[in-house]
Short mmCIF file of C-alpha atoms in Angstrom, two decimals:
data_model
loop_
_atom_site.label_atom_id
_atom_site.label_comp_id
_atom_site.label_asym_id
_atom_site.label_seq_id
_atom_site.Cartn_x
_atom_site.Cartn_y
_atom_site.Cartn_z
CA MET A 493 0.00 0.00 0.00
CA ILE A 494 2.42 2.66 1.21
CA ALA A 495 5.18 1.22 -1.00
CA GLU A 496 3.15 2.24 -4.08
CA THR A 497 3.19 5.96 -3.22
CA PRO A 498 5.51 8.18 -5.31
CA TYR A 499 7.64 9.16 -2.31
CA ALA A 500 8.15 5.56 -1.10
CA GLN A 501 9.06 4.60 -4.67
CA MET A 502 11.60 7.41 -4.83
CA LEU A 503 13.29 5.87 -1.78
CA GLY A 504 13.06 2.40 -3.39
CA ILE A 505 10.91 1.05 -0.56
CA CYS A 506 9.07 -2.26 -0.98
CA SER A 507 6.77 -4.04 1.43
CA LEU A 508 7.50 -7.47 2.85
CA ASP A 509 5.18 -9.54 5.05
CA ALA A 510 3.26 -8.26 8.04
CA GLY A 511 3.73 -4.56 7.43
CA VAL A 512 7.52 -4.72 7.23
CA LEU A 513 8.96 -2.14 4.82
CA MET A 514 12.39 -2.66 3.25
CA MET A 515 14.52 0.19 1.94
CA PRO A 516 17.41 -1.06 -0.22
CA VAL A 517 20.69 0.76 0.24
CA SER A 518 21.60 3.32 -2.42
CA PRO A 519 24.15 6.15 -2.72
CA ASP A 520 21.12 8.50 -2.92
CA LEU A 521 20.35 7.72 0.74
CA GLU A 522 23.77 8.61 2.14
CA GLY A 523 24.26 11.31 4.74
CA ARG A 524 27.71 11.87 6.18
CA PRO A 525 30.14 9.70 4.23
CA GLY A 526 29.66 6.00 4.94
CA PHE A 527 26.38 6.39 6.83
CA LEU A 528 22.72 6.31 5.96
CA TYR A 529 21.09 9.74 6.18
CA GLY A 530 19.10 10.25 9.40
CA GLY A 531 16.28 11.92 7.49
CA VAL A 532 15.61 8.82 5.38
CA ILE A 533 15.72 6.57 8.45
CA ALA A 534 13.07 8.86 9.95
CA SER A 535 11.06 8.75 6.72
CA LEU A 536 11.17 4.95 6.64
CA LEU A 537 9.89 4.79 10.25
CA GLU A 538 7.09 7.23 9.47
CA LEU A 539 6.07 5.27 6.36
CA ALA A 540 6.03 2.07 8.48
CA CYS A 541 3.56 3.79 10.84
CA LEU A 542 1.36 4.77 7.87
CA GLU A 543 1.59 1.21 6.53
CA ALA A 544 0.49 -0.24 9.88
CA VAL A 545 -2.49 2.13 10.03
CA ALA A 546 -3.44 1.32 6.42
CA LEU A 547 -3.29 -2.42 7.21
CA GLU A 548 -5.40 -1.88 10.33
CA LEU A 549 -8.01 0.15 8.41
CA GLY A 550 -7.94 -2.21 5.42
CA GLY A 551 -6.72 0.30 2.83
CA VAL A 552 -5.58 3.83 2.14
CA ASP A 553 -9.01 5.34 1.34
CA ARG A 554 -9.20 6.79 4.81
CA ARG A 555 -5.88 8.59 5.01
CA PRO A 556 -4.85 9.44 8.55
CA ARG A 557 -3.35 12.89 9.08
CA PRO A 558 0.00 12.97 10.92
CA VAL A 559 -0.18 14.96 14.17
CA ASN A 560 3.36 14.50 15.40
CA ILE A 561 6.20 12.04 15.53
CA SER A 562 9.31 11.62 17.69
CA PHE A 563 12.41 9.69 16.82
CA ASP A 564 15.24 8.23 18.88
CA PHE A 565 18.37 7.53 16.88
CA LEU A 566 20.14 4.65 18.59
CA ARG A 567 23.00 3.74 16.26
CA GLY A 568 24.52 5.18 13.12
CA GLY A 569 22.82 3.64 10.09
CA GLU A 570 25.25 1.64 7.95
CA MET A 571 25.12 1.78 4.18
CA ALA A 572 23.02 -1.40 4.16
CA ASP A 573 19.41 -2.43 3.50
CA SER A 574 17.07 -1.16 6.21
CA PHE A 575 13.81 -2.51 7.54
CA ALA A 576 11.00 -0.98 9.58
CA GLN A 577 7.80 -2.20 11.14
CA ALA A 578 5.23 -0.38 13.23
CA GLN A 579 2.72 -1.48 15.81
CA ILE A 580 -0.58 0.17 16.51
CA VAL A 581 -0.60 0.82 20.25
CA ARG A 582 -4.16 2.12 20.28
CA ILE A 583 -6.66 3.00 17.61
CA GLY A 584 -9.47 5.21 18.83
CA LYS A 585 -12.27 7.02 17.01
CA ARG A 586 -10.05 9.97 16.15
CA ILE A 587 -6.50 9.30 17.33
CA VAL A 588 -4.09 6.48 16.52
CA ASN A 589 -0.97 5.86 18.63
CA ALA A 590 1.76 3.95 16.83
CA THR A 591 5.34 2.90 17.55
CA ALA A 592 7.91 1.75 15.02
CA LEU A 593 11.31 0.08 14.93
CA CYS A 594 14.02 0.36 12.27
CA TRP A 595 16.81 -2.20 11.99
CA GLN A 596 19.40 -3.42 9.53
CA GLY A 597 21.18 -6.78 9.96
CA ASP A 598 19.84 -7.65 13.41
CA ARG A 599 16.31 -6.85 14.48
CA ASP A 600 17.41 -7.01 18.12
CA LYS A 601 19.78 -4.09 17.49
CA PRO A 602 17.45 -1.38 16.18
CA ILE A 603 19.09 1.72 14.71
CA ALA A 604 16.10 4.00 15.45
CA THR A 605 12.63 4.01 16.96
CA ALA A 606 9.61 6.26 16.50
CA ARG A 607 6.39 7.14 18.29
CA MET A 608 3.67 8.72 16.21
CA HIS A 609 0.20 10.21 16.66
CA LEU A 610 -2.19 10.30 13.73
CA MET A 611 -5.70 11.67 13.36
CA LEU A 612 -8.54 9.95 11.55
CA ASP A 613 -11.07 12.14 9.77
CA MET B 164 38.79 34.05 12.46
CA THR B 165 39.70 34.48 8.81
CA GLN B 166 37.43 33.46 5.99
CA GLU B 167 39.86 30.67 4.98
CA GLU B 168 39.60 29.12 8.41
CA ASP B 169 35.81 29.35 8.62
CA LEU B 170 34.73 25.77 8.20
CA PHE B 171 31.04 26.65 8.05
CA GLU B 172 31.54 28.88 5.01
CA ARG B 173 33.55 26.15 3.32
CA LEU B 174 30.98 23.40 4.01
CA LYS B 175 28.11 25.65 2.94
CA ASN B 176 29.57 26.03 -0.53
CA LEU B 177 30.25 22.34 -1.15
CA PRO B 178 28.00 20.79 -3.80
CA PRO B 179 25.23 18.67 -2.24
CA ARG B 180 25.78 14.92 -2.22
CA GLY B 181 23.92 11.78 -1.16
CA HIS B 182 20.35 12.34 -0.05
CA HIS B 183 20.75 16.12 -0.01
CA ALA B 184 21.49 15.93 -3.74
CA MET B 185 18.57 13.59 -4.39
CA LEU B 186 16.16 16.07 -2.79
CA GLY B 187 17.93 19.09 -4.29
CA LEU B 188 18.37 20.74 -0.87
CA TYR B 189 20.09 24.12 -0.89
CA SER B 190 21.09 26.82 1.61
CA VAL B 191 19.01 29.99 1.67
CA ALA B 192 20.44 32.11 4.49
CA ASP B 193 22.29 31.78 7.77
CA GLY B 194 23.33 33.60 10.90
CA PRO B 195 25.59 32.99 13.89
CA ASP B 196 23.35 30.23 15.29
CA TRP B 197 20.85 29.48 12.55
CA VAL B 198 20.57 28.16 9.01
CA GLU B 199 17.70 28.23 6.56
CA MET B 200 17.59 25.51 3.91
CA ALA B 201 15.05 24.73 1.22
CA CYS B 202 13.69 21.70 -0.60
CA PRO B 203 12.25 22.40 -4.06
CA TYR B 204 8.97 20.81 -5.06
CA ASP B 205 9.18 17.57 -7.02
CA PRO B 206 6.24 15.29 -7.96
CA ARG B 207 8.22 12.37 -6.55
CA LEU B 208 7.64 13.88 -3.10
CA LEU B 209 3.91 13.19 -3.25
CA MET B 210 2.13 10.67 -1.08
CA ASP B 211 -0.97 10.66 -3.26
CA ALA B 212 -0.95 12.27 -6.71
CA ASP B 213 -4.76 12.22 -7.08
CA GLN B 214 -5.41 13.85 -3.71
CA GLY B 215 -2.46 16.22 -4.03
CA LEU B 216 -0.97 15.06 -0.76
CA VAL B 217 2.68 15.95 -0.13
CA ALA B 218 4.70 13.36 1.81
CA SER B 219 6.07 14.44 5.17
CA GLY B 220 9.29 12.46 4.75
CA PRO B 221 11.09 15.22 2.82
CA ILE B 222 10.19 17.61 5.66
CA LEU B 223 12.03 15.28 8.06
CA SER B 224 15.11 15.20 5.83
CA LEU B 225 15.04 18.98 5.38
CA ILE B 226 14.78 19.54 9.16
CA ASP B 227 17.69 17.17 9.83
CA ALA B 228 19.81 18.94 7.19
CA ALA B 229 19.07 22.46 8.45
CA ALA B 230 19.62 21.45 12.07
CA GLY B 231 22.96 19.76 11.38
CA ALA B 232 24.10 22.87 9.51
CA ALA B 233 22.89 25.14 12.33
CA VAL B 234 25.11 23.29 14.81
CA ILE B 235 28.12 24.00 12.59
CA ALA B 236 26.98 27.61 12.12
CA ARG B 237 27.09 28.00 15.88
CA THR B 238 30.27 26.04 16.67
CA ARG B 239 32.14 27.11 13.51
CA GLN B 240 33.98 23.80 13.64
CA TRP B 241 33.45 20.26 12.56
CA ARG B 242 32.91 17.81 15.38
CA PRO B 243 31.59 14.33 14.61
CA MET B 244 28.00 14.31 15.76
CA ALA B 245 24.86 12.21 15.63
CA THR B 246 21.19 13.15 15.87
CA LEU B 247 20.05 11.98 19.30
CA ASP B 248 16.37 12.69 18.90
CA MET B 249 13.92 14.66 16.85
CA ARG B 250 10.30 15.52 17.45
CA VAL B 251 8.16 17.03 14.72
CA ASP B 252 4.72 18.60 15.11
CA TYR B 253 2.79 18.71 11.85
CA LEU B 254 0.86 21.97 11.98
CA ARG B 255 -0.81 21.70 8.57
CA ALA B 256 -0.40 19.88 5.26
CA ALA B 257 2.18 21.29 2.84
CA ARG B 258 0.77 22.64 -0.43
CA VAL B 259 1.52 20.93 -3.73
CA GLY B 260 4.06 22.75 -5.88
CA GLN B 261 5.57 24.83 -3.08
CA THR B 262 9.24 24.95 -2.07
CA LEU B 263 9.68 23.93 1.58
CA HIS B 264 11.83 26.10 3.84
CA ALA B 265 13.28 25.05 7.20
CA ARG B 266 14.99 27.44 9.58
CA ALA B 267 16.88 25.69 12.37
CA THR B 268 18.34 27.50 15.38
CA CYS B 269 20.92 26.03 17.71
CA HIS B 270 19.70 27.73 20.89
CA HIS B 271 21.97 26.02 23.39
CA LEU B 272 25.24 24.11 23.49
CA THR B 273 26.79 22.03 26.23
CA ARG B 274 30.11 20.21 25.98
CA GLN B 275 28.49 17.15 24.43
CA VAL B 276 25.00 18.15 23.32
CA ALA B 277 23.51 20.73 20.94
CA PHE B 278 19.85 21.73 21.37
CA LEU B 279 17.85 23.04 18.44
CA ASN B 280 14.46 24.01 17.20
CA CYS B 281 13.34 24.25 13.63
CA GLU B 282 10.36 25.89 11.90
CA VAL B 283 9.16 24.79 8.46
CA HIS B 284 7.00 26.75 6.01
CA ASP B 285 6.10 26.53 2.34
CA GLY B 286 6.05 30.17 1.32
CA SER B 287 5.15 32.43 4.24
CA PRO B 288 7.13 32.05 7.46
CA GLU B 289 4.16 33.03 9.65
CA ASP B 290 2.07 30.16 8.27
CA ARG B 291 4.11 27.18 9.40
CA VAL B 292 3.82 23.63 8.10
CA ALA B 293 5.82 22.00 10.90
CA SER B 294 7.73 22.78 14.07
CA ALA B 295 10.49 20.57 15.42
CA THR B 296 12.90 20.17 18.32
CA LEU B 297 16.13 18.21 18.06
CA SER B 298 19.25 17.35 19.98
CA PHE B 299 22.61 16.32 18.61
CA PHE B 300 25.33 14.49 20.48
CA PHE B 301 29.01 15.23 19.85
CA MET B 302 30.87 11.95 19.56
CA ASP B 303 34.34 13.36 20.26
CA GLU B 304 35.58 14.30 23.73
CA ALA B 305 35.14 18.02 24.17
#
């Protein structure tokens, strides 16, 4: 779902099972030399949150509006394929609380996490 | 400090590379503790072409870029650093076709941490698209 959007395609993102998004490494995603750019790690986490909400709602017809998002950057991102998956913590009538994890080789060593609030129309 | 020794001026004039180049980010203006950078509109930055919905991801990258530059504007030196955290409030949707502007200010420095805020607009600074706070950690020993 989210992987089909123009922006996700620009980043080369594809969706795997169970809401996992994969972003293949590319020189276009580099920040300081030798490291993945923090902004694209953040973008991948945010897209994973949107993917989880779309899966929960059964499609993208009802687009949630982002309210805010916070990121913790835990490790420098290597120039390697990156993965992200989000969990819906709570889905209410108007507000969705989501958390997301981004990892590379080892899921138990996440490189960044996110916490996001979204609003449903 | 002479112009030749001013690392910030030198870095500012380097051609963009990596993801900065992909987004076409460029510097607009700067001061002793702040930097304004911009991200030109590109249809690839859309979330939904039919609904004219601009993705928020490029806003995140623009904020990170402006904030990193603002740290160097304030310190006037290169110290290896990493973004510790970033929080972004989305105040309204960005408009299709508009260049995004982010102005980041490094409002406080300690030996190991830089504290910043950043305001994003898409044409008029008083009508903000997003507002962010960030902290960066210096990885060297001060």
